[in-house]
CSV table of C-alpha atoms in Angstrom, one decimal:
chain,number,residue,atom,x,y,z
J,1,UNK,CA,54.5,19.3,6.1
J,2,UNK,CA,55.7,21.4,3.1
J,3,UNK,CA,52.7,21.2,0.8
J,4,UNK,CA,50.2,23.3,2.6
J,5,UNK,CA,49.5,25.7,-0.3
J,6,UNK,CA,47.3,28.1,1.6
J,7,UNK,CA,46.7,30.0,-1.6
J,8,UNK,CA,44.6,27.1,-2.9
J,9,UNK,CA,42.2,27.5,0.0
J,10,UNK,CA,41.8,31.3,0.1
J,11,UNK,CA,37.9,31.2,0.0
J,12,UNK,CA,37.8,28.7,2.8
J,13,UNK,CA,40.3,30.7,4.9
J,14,UNK,CA,38.3,33.8,4.3
J,15,UNK,CA,35.1,32.2,5.4
J,16,UNK,CA,36.6,30.6,8.5
J,17,UNK,CA,38.2,33.7,9.8
J,18,UNK,CA,35.3,35.9,8.8
J,19,UNK,CA,32.8,33.6,10.5
J,20,UNK,CA,34.7,33.8,13.8
J,21,UNK,CA,35.1,37.6,13.5
J,22,UNK,CA,31.4,38.1,12.8
J,23,UNK,CA,30.5,35.8,15.7
J,24,UNK,CA,32.7,38.0,18.0
J,25,UNK,CA,31.2,41.2,16.5
J,26,UNK,CA,27.7,39.9,17.3
J,27,UNK,CA,28.6,38.9,20.8
J,28,UNK,CA,30.1,42.2,21.7
J,29,UNK,CA,27.5,44.4,19.9
J,30,UNK,CA,24.4,42.4,21.1
J,31,UNK,CA,21.1,41.8,19.4
J,32,UNK,CA,21.2,45.1,17.5
J,33,UNK,CA,24.0,43.9,15.4
J,34,UNK,CA,22.0,41.4,13.3
J,35,UNK,CA,21.5,43.6,10.3
J,36,UNK,CA,25.2,44.7,10.2
J,37,UNK,CA,26.4,41.1,10.6
J,38,UNK,CA,24.0,39.9,7.9
J,39,UNK,CA,25.3,42.5,5.3
J,40,UNK,CA,28.9,41.8,6.3
J,41,UNK,CA,28.2,38.1,5.8
J,42,UNK,CA,26.8,38.8,2.3
J,43,UNK,CA,29.9,40.9,1.5
J,44,UNK,CA,32.2,38.0,2.7
J,45,UNK,CA,30.4,35.5,0.5
J,46,UNK,CA,30.7,37.8,-2.6
J,47,UNK,CA,34.4,38.2,-2.0
J,48,UNK,CA,34.8,34.4,-1.5
J,49,UNK,CA,33.0,34.0,-4.8
J,50,UNK,CA,35.5,36.2,-6.5
J,51,UNK,CA,38.4,34.3,-4.9
J,52,UNK,CA,36.9,31.0,-6.0
J,53,UNK,CA,36.7,32.3,-9.6
J,54,UNK,CA,40.5,32.8,-9.6
J,55,UNK,CA,41.9,29.4,-8.7
J,56,UNK,CA,45.4,28.1,-9.5
J,57,UNK,CA,46.1,27.7,-13.2
J,58,UNK,CA,45.8,23.9,-13.0
J,59,UNK,CA,44.6,21.3,-10.5
J,60,UNK,CA,46.3,21.9,-7.2
J,61,UNK,CA,46.3,19.7,-4.2
J,62,UNK,CA,47.0,21.1,-0.8
J,63,UNK,CA,47.3,20.0,2.9
J,64,UNK,CA,49.1,16.8,2.1
J,65,UNK,CA,46.6,15.7,-0.6
J,66,UNK,CA,43.5,16.3,1.5
J,67,UNK,CA,42.3,19.3,-0.4
J,68,UNK,CA,42.0,20.0,-4.1
J,69,UNK,CA,41.4,23.3,-6.0
J,70,UNK,CA,40.3,23.0,-9.7
J,71,UNK,CA,37.7,24.5,-12.0
J,72,UNK,CA,35.1,21.9,-11.0
J,73,UNK,CA,35.3,22.9,-7.4
J,74,UNK,CA,35.4,26.6,-8.3
J,75,UNK,CA,32.1,26.3,-10.3
J,76,UNK,CA,30.3,24.6,-7.5
J,77,UNK,CA,31.7,27.0,-4.9
J,78,UNK,CA,30.6,30.1,-6.8
J,79,UNK,CA,27.0,28.7,-7.1
J,80,UNK,CA,26.9,27.7,-3.4
J,81,UNK,CA,28.3,31.1,-2.2
J,82,UNK,CA,25.9,33.1,-4.3
J,83,UNK,CA,22.9,31.0,-3.3
J,84,UNK,CA,23.9,31.5,0.4
J,85,UNK,CA,24.2,35.2,0.0
J,86,UNK,CA,20.8,35.4,-1.8
J,87,UNK,CA,19.0,33.5,1.0
J,88,UNK,CA,20.6,35.7,3.7
J,89,UNK,CA,19.2,38.8,1.8
J,90,UNK,CA,15.8,37.1,1.3
J,91,UNK,CA,15.5,36.4,5.1
J,92,UNK,CA,16.4,39.8,6.5
J,93,UNK,CA,12.9,41.3,6.7
J,94,UNK,CA,11.1,38.0,7.3
J,95,UNK,CA,13.3,37.2,10.3
J,96,UNK,CA,12.7,40.6,11.8
J,97,UNK,CA,9.0,40.5,11.3
J,98,UNK,CA,8.7,37.0,12.7
J,99,UNK,CA,10.8,37.9,15.8
J,100,UNK,CA,13.9,35.7,15.4
J,101,UNK,CA,16.4,38.0,13.8
J,102,UNK,CA,19.6,37.0,15.6
J,103,UNK,CA,23.2,37.5,14.5
J,104,UNK,CA,23.8,33.8,14.9
J,105,UNK,CA,21.7,33.2,11.7
J,106,UNK,CA,24.1,34.7,9.1
J,107,UNK,CA,27.1,33.3,11.1
J,108,UNK,CA,25.7,29.8,10.8
J,109,UNK,CA,25.1,30.4,7.1
J,110,UNK,CA,28.8,31.3,6.7
J,111,UNK,CA,29.9,28.1,8.5
J,112,UNK,CA,27.5,26.0,6.4
J,113,UNK,CA,29.0,27.6,3.2
J,114,UNK,CA,32.5,26.8,4.6
J,115,UNK,CA,31.4,23.2,5.0
J,116,UNK,CA,30.0,23.1,1.4
J,117,UNK,CA,33.3,24.6,0.1
J,118,UNK,CA,35.4,21.9,1.9
J,119,UNK,CA,33.0,19.2,0.6
J,120,UNK,CA,33.5,20.1,-3.1
J,121,UNK,CA,37.3,20.4,-2.7
J,122,UNK,CA,37.7,17.2,-0.7
J,123,UNK,CA,40.3,14.8,-2.0
J,124,UNK,CA,40.1,12.3,0.7
J,125,UNK,CA,37.3,10.4,2.5
J,126,UNK,CA,38.2,11.9,5.8
J,127,UNK,CA,38.4,15.6,4.6
J,128,UNK,CA,35.1,14.9,2.9
J,129,UNK,CA,33.6,13.8,6.2
J,130,UNK,CA,34.8,17.0,7.9
J,131,UNK,CA,33.2,19.2,5.3
J,132,UNK,CA,30.0,17.2,5.4
J,133,UNK,CA,29.6,17.4,9.1
J,134,UNK,CA,30.5,21.1,9.3
J,135,UNK,CA,27.7,21.8,6.9
J,136,UNK,CA,25.3,19.4,8.5
J,137,UNK,CA,25.8,20.7,12.1
J,138,UNK,CA,25.0,24.2,10.9
J,139,UNK,CA,21.9,23.0,9.0
J,140,UNK,CA,20.6,21.1,12.0
J,141,UNK,CA,20.6,24.3,14.1
J,142,UNK,CA,19.2,26.4,11.2
J,143,UNK,CA,16.2,24.0,10.8
J,144,UNK,CA,15.3,24.5,14.5
J,145,UNK,CA,16.3,28.2,14.6
J,146,UNK,CA,12.7,29.3,15.5
J,147,UNK,CA,12.8,27.7,19.0
J,148,UNK,CA,9.2,28.8,19.9
J,149,UNK,CA,7.8,26.8,17.0
J,150,UNK,CA,6.9,23.2,17.5
J,151,UNK,CA,7.1,22.5,13.8
J,152,UNK,CA,10.6,24.0,13.5
J,153,UNK,CA,11.8,22.1,16.6
J,154,UNK,CA,10.4,18.8,15.2
J,155,UNK,CA,12.0,19.6,11.8
J,156,UNK,CA,15.4,20.2,13.4
J,157,UNK,CA,15.2,17.0,15.6
J,158,UNK,CA,14.1,14.9,12.7
J,159,UNK,CA,16.8,16.3,10.4
J,160,UNK,CA,19.4,15.7,13.2
J,161,UNK,CA,18.4,12.0,13.9
J,162,UNK,CA,18.2,11.1,10.2
J,163,UNK,CA,21.4,13.1,9.4
J,164,UNK,CA,23.2,11.1,12.1
J,165,UNK,CA,22.1,7.9,10.5
J,166,UNK,CA,23.4,9.0,7.2
J,167,UNK,CA,26.8,10.0,8.8
J,168,UNK,CA,26.9,6.5,10.3
J,169,UNK,CA,26.3,4.9,6.8
J,170,UNK,CA,29.0,7.1,5.4
J,171,UNK,CA,31.6,6.2,8.0
J,172,UNK,CA,30.8,2.5,7.8
J,173,UNK,CA,31.2,2.6,4.0
J,174,UNK,CA,34.4,4.6,4.3
J,175,UNK,CA,35.8,2.1,6.8
J,176,UNK,CA,35.0,-0.8,4.4
J,177,UNK,CA,36.7,0.9,1.5
J,178,UNK,CA,39.8,1.7,3.7
J,179,UNK,CA,39.8,-1.9,4.9
J,180,UNK,CA,39.9,-3.4,1.4
J,181,UNK,CA,42.1,-0.8,-0.3
J,182,UNK,CA,44.3,0.5,2.5
J,183,UNK,CA,43.8,4.2,1.7
J,184,UNK,CA,41.3,7.0,1.9
J,185,UNK,CA,43.0,9.3,-0.6
J,186,UNK,CA,41.0,9.7,-3.8
J,187,UNK,CA,44.0,9.6,-6.2
J,188,UNK,CA,45.4,6.5,-4.5
J,189,UNK,CA,42.0,4.9,-4.4
J,190,UNK,CA,41.5,5.5,-8.1
J,191,UNK,CA,44.9,3.8,-8.9
J,192,UNK,CA,43.9,0.9,-6.6
J,193,UNK,CA,40.6,0.4,-8.4
J,194,UNK,CA,42.3,0.4,-11.8
J,195,UNK,CA,44.7,-2.3,-10.5
J,196,UNK,CA,41.7,-4.4,-9.3
J,197,UNK,CA,39.4,-3.6,-12.3
J,198,UNK,CA,37.3,-6.6,-13.0
J,199,UNK,CA,38.0,-8.2,-9.5
J,200,UNK,CA,37.1,-5.5,-7.0
J,201,UNK,CA,36.6,-7.1,-3.5
J,202,UNK,CA,33.0,-7.5,-2.6
J,203,UNK,CA,33.6,-5.6,0.7
J,204,UNK,CA,34.8,-2.6,-1.2
J,205,UNK,CA,31.7,-2.7,-3.4
J,206,UNK,CA,29.5,-2.7,-0.2
J,207,UNK,CA,31.5,0.3,1.0
J,208,UNK,CA,30.7,2.2,-2.2
J,209,UNK,CA,27.0,1.3,-1.8
J,210,UNK,CA,27.0,2.7,1.8
J,211,UNK,CA,28.8,5.9,0.8
J,212,UNK,CA,26.4,6.4,-2.1
J,213,UNK,CA,23.4,5.9,0.2
J,214,UNK,CA,24.8,8.5,2.7
J,215,UNK,CA,25.4,11.0,-0.1
J,216,UNK,CA,21.9,10.3,-1.6
J,217,UNK,CA,20.5,11.3,1.8
J,218,UNK,CA,22.3,14.6,1.7
J,219,UNK,CA,20.8,15.5,-1.7
J,220,UNK,CA,17.4,14.1,-0.6
J,221,UNK,CA,17.3,11.6,-3.4
J,222,UNK,CA,14.8,8.7,-3.2
J,223,UNK,CA,14.6,6.3,-1.4
J,224,UNK,CA,16.5,8.5,1.2
J,225,UNK,CA,14.2,11.5,0.9
J,226,UNK,CA,11.9,10.8,3.8
J,227,UNK,CA,13.2,13.8,5.9
J,228,UNK,CA,12.7,16.4,3.1
J,229,UNK,CA,8.9,17.2,3.2
J,230,UNK,CA,8.7,17.6,7.0
J,231,UNK,CA,11.9,19.6,7.3
J,232,UNK,CA,11.0,21.9,4.4
J,233,UNK,CA,7.5,22.5,5.9
J,234,UNK,CA,8.7,23.0,9.5
J,235,UNK,CA,11.8,25.1,9.0
J,236,UNK,CA,11.4,29.0,8.6
J,237,UNK,CA,10.8,29.8,4.9
J,238,UNK,CA,14.2,31.5,4.3
J,239,UNK,CA,15.9,28.4,5.8
J,240,UNK,CA,13.8,26.2,3.5
J,241,UNK,CA,15.0,28.3,0.6
J,242,UNK,CA,18.6,27.8,1.7
J,243,UNK,CA,18.1,24.0,2.1
J,244,UNK,CA,16.7,23.8,-1.4
J,245,UNK,CA,19.5,25.7,-3.0
J,246,UNK,CA,23.1,25.9,-1.8
J,247,UNK,CA,23.5,22.5,0.1
J,248,UNK,CA,21.9,20.7,-2.9
J,249,UNK,CA,24.5,22.1,-5.3
J,250,UNK,CA,27.4,21.3,-3.0
J,251,UNK,CA,26.2,17.8,-2.3
J,252,UNK,CA,25.6,16.8,-5.9
J,253,UNK,CA,29.0,18.3,-6.9
J,254,UNK,CA,30.5,16.2,-4.1
J,255,UNK,CA,28.6,13.1,-5.3
J,256,UNK,CA,29.9,13.6,-8.8
J,257,UNK,CA,33.5,14.0,-7.6
J,258,UNK,CA,33.4,10.9,-5.4
J,259,UNK,CA,32.0,8.7,-8.2
J,260,UNK,CA,34.2,10.0,-11.0
J,261,UNK,CA,37.6,10.4,-9.3
J,262,UNK,CA,38.2,7.5,-6.8
J,263,UNK,CA,35.5,5.2,-8.3
J,264,UNK,CA,35.7,6.2,-11.9
J,265,UNK,CA,37.2,2.8,-13.0
J,266,UNK,CA,34.1,1.2,-11.6
J,267,UNK,CA,31.6,3.3,-13.5
J,268,UNK,CA,29.8,0.2,-14.9
J,269,UNK,CA,29.1,-0.9,-11.3
J,270,UNK,CA,27.9,2.3,-9.7
J,271,UNK,CA,26.0,3.4,-12.8
J,272,UNK,CA,23.3,0.9,-11.9
J,273,UNK,CA,22.9,2.5,-8.4
J,274,UNK,CA,22.6,6.0,-9.8
J,275,UNK,CA,20.1,4.9,-12.5
J,276,UNK,CA,17.9,3.4,-9.8
J,277,UNK,CA,18.1,6.5,-7.6
J,278,UNK,CA,17.4,8.8,-10.5
J,279,UNK,CA,14.3,6.8,-11.6
J,280,UNK,CA,12.9,6.6,-8.0
J,281,UNK,CA,13.5,10.3,-7.4
J,282,UNK,CA,11.8,11.4,-10.6
J,283,UNK,CA,8.8,9.2,-10.1
J,284,UNK,CA,8.3,10.1,-6.4
J,285,UNK,CA,8.9,13.8,-7.1
J,286,UNK,CA,6.3,13.7,-9.9
J,287,UNK,CA,3.5,11.6,-8.3
J,288,UNK,CA,3.8,12.5,-4.6
J,289,UNK,CA,3.7,16.2,-5.2
J,290,UNK,CA,0.2,16.0,-6.8
J,291,UNK,CA,-1.5,15.4,-3.5
J,292,UNK,CA,0.2,18.2,-1.6
J,293,UNK,CA,-1.8,21.2,-0.3
J,294,UNK,CA,1.1,23.1,1.3
J,295,UNK,CA,3.4,24.9,-1.1
J,296,UNK,CA,6.5,24.3,0.9
J,297,UNK,CA,5.8,20.5,0.9
J,298,UNK,CA,5.2,20.7,-2.8
J,299,UNK,CA,8.5,22.4,-3.3
J,300,UNK,CA,10.1,19.6,-1.2
J,301,UNK,CA,8.8,16.9,-3.6
J,302,UNK,CA,9.7,19.2,-6.5
J,303,UNK,CA,13.3,19.3,-5.3
J,304,UNK,CA,13.4,15.5,-5.0
J,305,UNK,CA,12.2,15.3,-8.6
J,306,UNK,CA,14.8,17.8,-9.8
J,307,UNK,CA,17.6,15.9,-8.1
J,308,UNK,CA,16.4,12.9,-10.1
J,309,UNK,CA,16.8,14.8,-13.3
J,310,UNK,CA,20.3,15.9,-12.3
J,311,UNK,CA,21.2,12.3,-11.6
J,312,UNK,CA,20.1,11.3,-15.1
J,313,UNK,CA,23.2,13.3,-16.3
J,314,UNK,CA,25.4,11.8,-13.7
J,315,UNK,CA,24.2,8.3,-14.7
J,316,UNK,CA,25.9,8.8,-18.1
J,317,UNK,CA,29.3,8.7,-16.2
J,318,UNK,CA,31.1,10.8,-18.7
J,319,UNK,CA,32.2,14.4,-19.2
J,320,UNK,CA,29.0,15.3,-21.2
J,321,UNK,CA,26.9,14.0,-18.4
J,322,UNK,CA,28.7,16.0,-15.7
J,323,UNK,CA,28.5,19.1,-17.8
J,324,UNK,CA,24.7,18.6,-18.0
J,325,UNK,CA,24.5,18.1,-14.2
J,326,UNK,CA,26.4,21.4,-13.6
J,327,UNK,CA,24.2,23.4,-16.1
J,328,UNK,CA,21.1,21.8,-14.6
J,329,UNK,CA,22.0,22.7,-11.0
J,330,UNK,CA,22.8,26.3,-12.0
J,331,UNK,CA,19.4,26.7,-13.6
J,332,UNK,CA,17.7,24.9,-10.7
J,333,UNK,CA,19.2,27.4,-8.3
J,334,UNK,CA,17.7,30.3,-10.3
J,335,UNK,CA,14.3,28.7,-10.6
J,336,UNK,CA,14.2,27.6,-7.0
J,337,UNK,CA,15.3,30.9,-5.5
J,338,UNK,CA,12.7,32.7,-7.7
J,339,UNK,CA,9.9,30.5,-6.4
J,340,UNK,CA,10.9,30.9,-2.7
J,341,UNK,CA,11.3,34.7,-3.1
J,342,UNK,CA,7.8,34.7,-4.4
J,343,UNK,CA,6.6,32.6,-1.5
J,344,UNK,CA,8.2,35.1,0.9
J,345,UNK,CA,6.3,38.0,-0.8
J,346,UNK,CA,2.9,36.3,-0.3
J,347,UNK,CA,1.3,37.7,2.9
J,348,UNK,CA,-2.2,38.3,4.0
J,349,UNK,CA,-2.7,40.7,7.0
J,350,UNK,CA,1.1,40.3,7.7
J,351,UNK,CA,0.9,36.5,7.8
J,352,UNK,CA,2.6,34.1,5.4
J,353,UNK,CA,0.4,32.2,2.9
J,354,UNK,CA,1.5,28.6,2.5
J,355,UNK,CA,-1.7,26.8,1.4
J,356,UNK,CA,-1.8,26.4,-2.4
J,357,UNK,CA,-5.6,27.1,-2.6
J,358,UNK,CA,-5.0,30.4,-0.9
J,359,UNK,CA,-2.9,31.7,-3.8
J,360,UNK,CA,-6.2,32.5,-5.6
J,361,UNK,CA,-6.2,36.1,-6.6
J,362,UNK,CA,-2.5,36.7,-6.3
J,363,UNK,CA,-2.3,37.9,-9.9
J,364,UNK,CA,-4.8,40.7,-9.1
J,365,UNK,CA,-3.0,42.3,-6.1
J,366,UNK,CA,0.6,41.2,-6.8
J,367,UNK,CA,0.9,40.9,-10.6
J,368,UNK,CA,4.7,41.1,-10.7
J,369,UNK,CA,5.0,38.4,-8.0
J,370,UNK,CA,2.5,36.2,-9.8
J,371,UNK,CA,4.3,36.7,-13.1
J,372,UNK,CA,7.7,35.8,-11.6
J,373,UNK,CA,6.2,32.7,-9.8
J,374,UNK,CA,4.5,31.7,-13.1
J,375,UNK,CA,7.9,31.9,-14.9
J,376,UNK,CA,9.5,29.7,-12.3
J,377,UNK,CA,6.7,27.2,-12.5
J,378,UNK,CA,6.7,27.0,-16.3
J,379,UNK,CA,10.5,26.7,-16.2
J,380,UNK,CA,10.4,23.9,-13.6
J,381,UNK,CA,7.8,22.1,-15.8
J,382,UNK,CA,10.4,22.2,-18.6
J,383,UNK,CA,8.4,24.4,-21.0
J,384,UNK,CA,10.5,26.0,-23.8
J,385,UNK,CA,12.1,28.5,-24.2
J,386,UNK,CA,12.5,28.9,-20.5
J,387,UNK,CA,15.8,27.9,-18.7
J,388,UNK,CA,14.4,24.7,-17.2
J,389,UNK,CA,13.8,23.2,-20.6
J,390,UNK,CA,17.4,23.6,-21.6
J,391,UNK,CA,18.5,22.1,-18.2
J,392,UNK,CA,16.5,19.0,-18.9
J,393,UNK,CA,17.6,18.9,-22.5
J,394,UNK,CA,21.3,18.7,-21.5
J,395,UNK,CA,20.9,15.8,-19.0
J,396,UNK,CA,18.5,13.8,-21.3
J,397,UNK,CA,20.9,14.2,-24.3
J,398,UNK,CA,23.8,13.0,-22.1
J,399,UNK,CA,21.7,9.9,-21.1
J,400,UNK,CA,20.9,9.2,-24.7
J,401,UNK,CA,24.5,9.6,-25.9
J,402,UNK,CA,25.4,7.0,-23.2
J,403,UNK,CA,22.8,4.6,-24.4
J,404,UNK,CA,20.5,5.0,-21.4
J,405,UNK,CA,17.4,5.4,-23.6
J,406,UNK,CA,14.9,4.0,-21.1
J,407,UNK,CA,16.2,6.4,-18.4
J,408,UNK,CA,15.7,9.4,-20.7
J,409,UNK,CA,12.2,8.2,-21.7
J,410,UNK,CA,11.2,7.8,-18.0
J,411,UNK,CA,12.6,11.3,-17.3
J,412,UNK,CA,10.5,12.8,-20.1
J,413,UNK,CA,7.3,11.1,-18.8
J,414,UNK,CA,8.0,12.1,-15.2
J,415,UNK,CA,8.5,15.7,-16.4
J,416,UNK,CA,5.1,15.5,-18.2
J,417,UNK,CA,3.4,14.3,-15.0
J,418,UNK,CA,5.0,17.0,-12.8
J,419,UNK,CA,3.8,19.7,-15.2
J,420,UNK,CA,0.3,19.1,-13.8
J,421,UNK,CA,1.1,20.5,-10.3
J,422,UNK,CA,3.2,23.3,-11.6
J,423,UNK,CA,0.6,24.5,-14.0
J,424,UNK,CA,-2.1,24.1,-11.3
J,425,UNK,CA,-0.4,26.8,-9.3
J,426,UNK,CA,-0.4,29.1,-12.3
J,427,UNK,CA,-4.1,28.4,-12.9
J,428,UNK,CA,-5.0,29.1,-9.2
J,429,UNK,CA,-3.1,32.4,-9.2
J,430,UNK,CA,-4.6,33.7,-12.5
J,431,UNK,CA,-8.1,32.1,-12.8
J,432,UNK,CA,-9.5,31.1,-9.4
J,433,UNK,CA,-11.6,33.6,-7.5
J,434,UNK,CA,-9.9,35.0,-4.4
J,435,UNK,CA,-11.3,34.0,-1.0
J,436,UNK,CA,-11.2,36.3,2.1
J,437,UNK,CA,-9.0,39.3,2.4
J,438,UNK,CA,-6.6,40.2,-0.4
J,439,UNK,CA,-2.8,39.9,-0.4
J,440,UNK,CA,-0.8,42.6,1.3
J,441,UNK,CA,0.6,45.1,-1.2
J,442,UNK,CA,4.3,46.2,-1.2
J,443,UNK,CA,7.3,43.9,-1.3
J,444,UNK,CA,10.3,43.5,0.9
J,445,UNK,CA,13.5,44.7,-0.8
J,446,UNK,CA,15.5,41.5,-0.4
J,447,UNK,CA,13.0,39.0,-1.8
J,448,UNK,CA,12.0,41.5,-4.6
J,449,UNK,CA,15.7,41.8,-5.7
J,450,UNK,CA,16.1,38.0,-5.8
J,451,UNK,CA,12.7,37.6,-7.5
J,452,UNK,CA,13.7,40.1,-10.3
J,453,UNK,CA,17.2,38.6,-11.0
J,454,UNK,CA,16.0,35.0,-10.8
J,455,UNK,CA,13.0,35.5,-13.1
J,456,UNK,CA,15.1,37.5,-15.6
J,457,UNK,CA,17.8,34.8,-15.8
J,458,UNK,CA,15.1,32.0,-16.1
J,459,UNK,CA,13.3,33.9,-18.9
J,460,UNK,CA,16.3,35.1,-20.9
J,461,UNK,CA,18.8,32.2,-20.5
J,462,UNK,CA,18.0,31.0,-24.0
J,463,UNK,CA,19.3,34.2,-25.5
J,464,UNK,CA,22.8,33.9,-24.1
J,465,UNK,CA,23.6,30.4,-22.7
J,466,UNK,CA,27.2,30.3,-23.8
J,467,UNK,CA,28.8,31.7,-20.5
J,468,UNK,CA,27.2,29.2,-18.3
J,469,UNK,CA,27.5,26.2,-20.6
J,470,UNK,CA,31.2,27.2,-21.3
J,471,UNK,CA,32.0,27.4,-17.6
J,472,UNK,CA,30.3,24.1,-17.0
J,473,UNK,CA,32.3,22.5,-19.8
J,474,UNK,CA,35.6,23.7,-18.4
J,475,UNK,CA,34.6,22.4,-14.9
J,476,UNK,CA,33.5,19.0,-16.2
J,477,UNK,CA,36.7,18.6,-18.2
J,478,UNK,CA,38.7,19.4,-15.1
J,479,UNK,CA,37.0,16.5,-13.2
J,480,UNK,CA,37.9,14.1,-16.0
J,481,UNK,CA,41.5,15.3,-16.1
J,482,UNK,CA,41.1,17.4,-19.2
């Protein structure tokens, strides 16, 4: 085997060896090592981000064609690594206060990030599966990390059972595709699909449907979203923030790569599937969230809706659409981490506040937290000139340029409906009379830092969008061979 090209996988090698080293460090130093291991994990993720920013000059395949390094993968990796580092920092004080600060927590985050990195660089259905499972196994454990909580245990078990179902769907779809094409390599698959364009075997089409369903589960897109509200509510809040950020970016980047590279010649066929999933996700995210009383469940339905908006860009099936997806996901990360950092800052007598009606009076005792949460909510609603408006603008314009006018109109209408529950939170914080004791004063350093950076990015994106849009354009061009 002469084409290993270890240099193409430097971020993955760093994460793998660092994860093992941090695990050994935690084992030998004991429970008191949690803080040290956490900060070392953050440092590793930041170094991995820098390594991912300096890929090979052009698209490079490694490990006998199983792995690919290109600007598209680099863009998604940097977002996933930074989101993982931010959620580790956000959870430091929370985990200590709640009594489950263990060194295994940041180590599992590292291995989850490694799985995400392998997913977005996969160039074969089998290497994709390895990355997917490495990420999923870490996430199952993280969901149930608080073992003394019935809700967390239920969340972990439910996530594991439904995750195993989606893995089965993926493997069945991959086996169908292999059976009808004779290969699992993306590049060979693409050539095979071009040769068979117009007469693709029905079995292979079924395979694509099964693989798409499995990947839709991973991004919690409707109608495969059923696990999301329960897992978001039951998992510890920093874990929920992690679920809503890094794995979503990696999974949707993987979704885009799978559809564009091996199945690009069949765009007219899979476009119908993605349009259906996008519409279902936007409508369920918009209407189901209205009835929620728990803010974590509301954020779960919000994430389902946002995945629907991102899929609007992917539905276009061209370079402009993928650029819109990447810009949207970067902005979604900032908005989402800001909202969860604010949720982590909301405490009464040392206990977390999760009921939406209990947010009344937040603006009086925690004005900065209320302001940051309001910025995140206005941005998620798509109100200009906040970042969320531009994210939606890019994906809707991509849909219009591809002739998907009905999809863009449905997206705008769903966005209008969802504005109701985002603005309701702002109204409760600023205008409703507080009930019971006031919110605790003082902020933990980790959530406060994420809150400040995320709110500033969301508020000021319109003034300097060029770096993000330029990087997304380069990444999208790389996916289409530009």
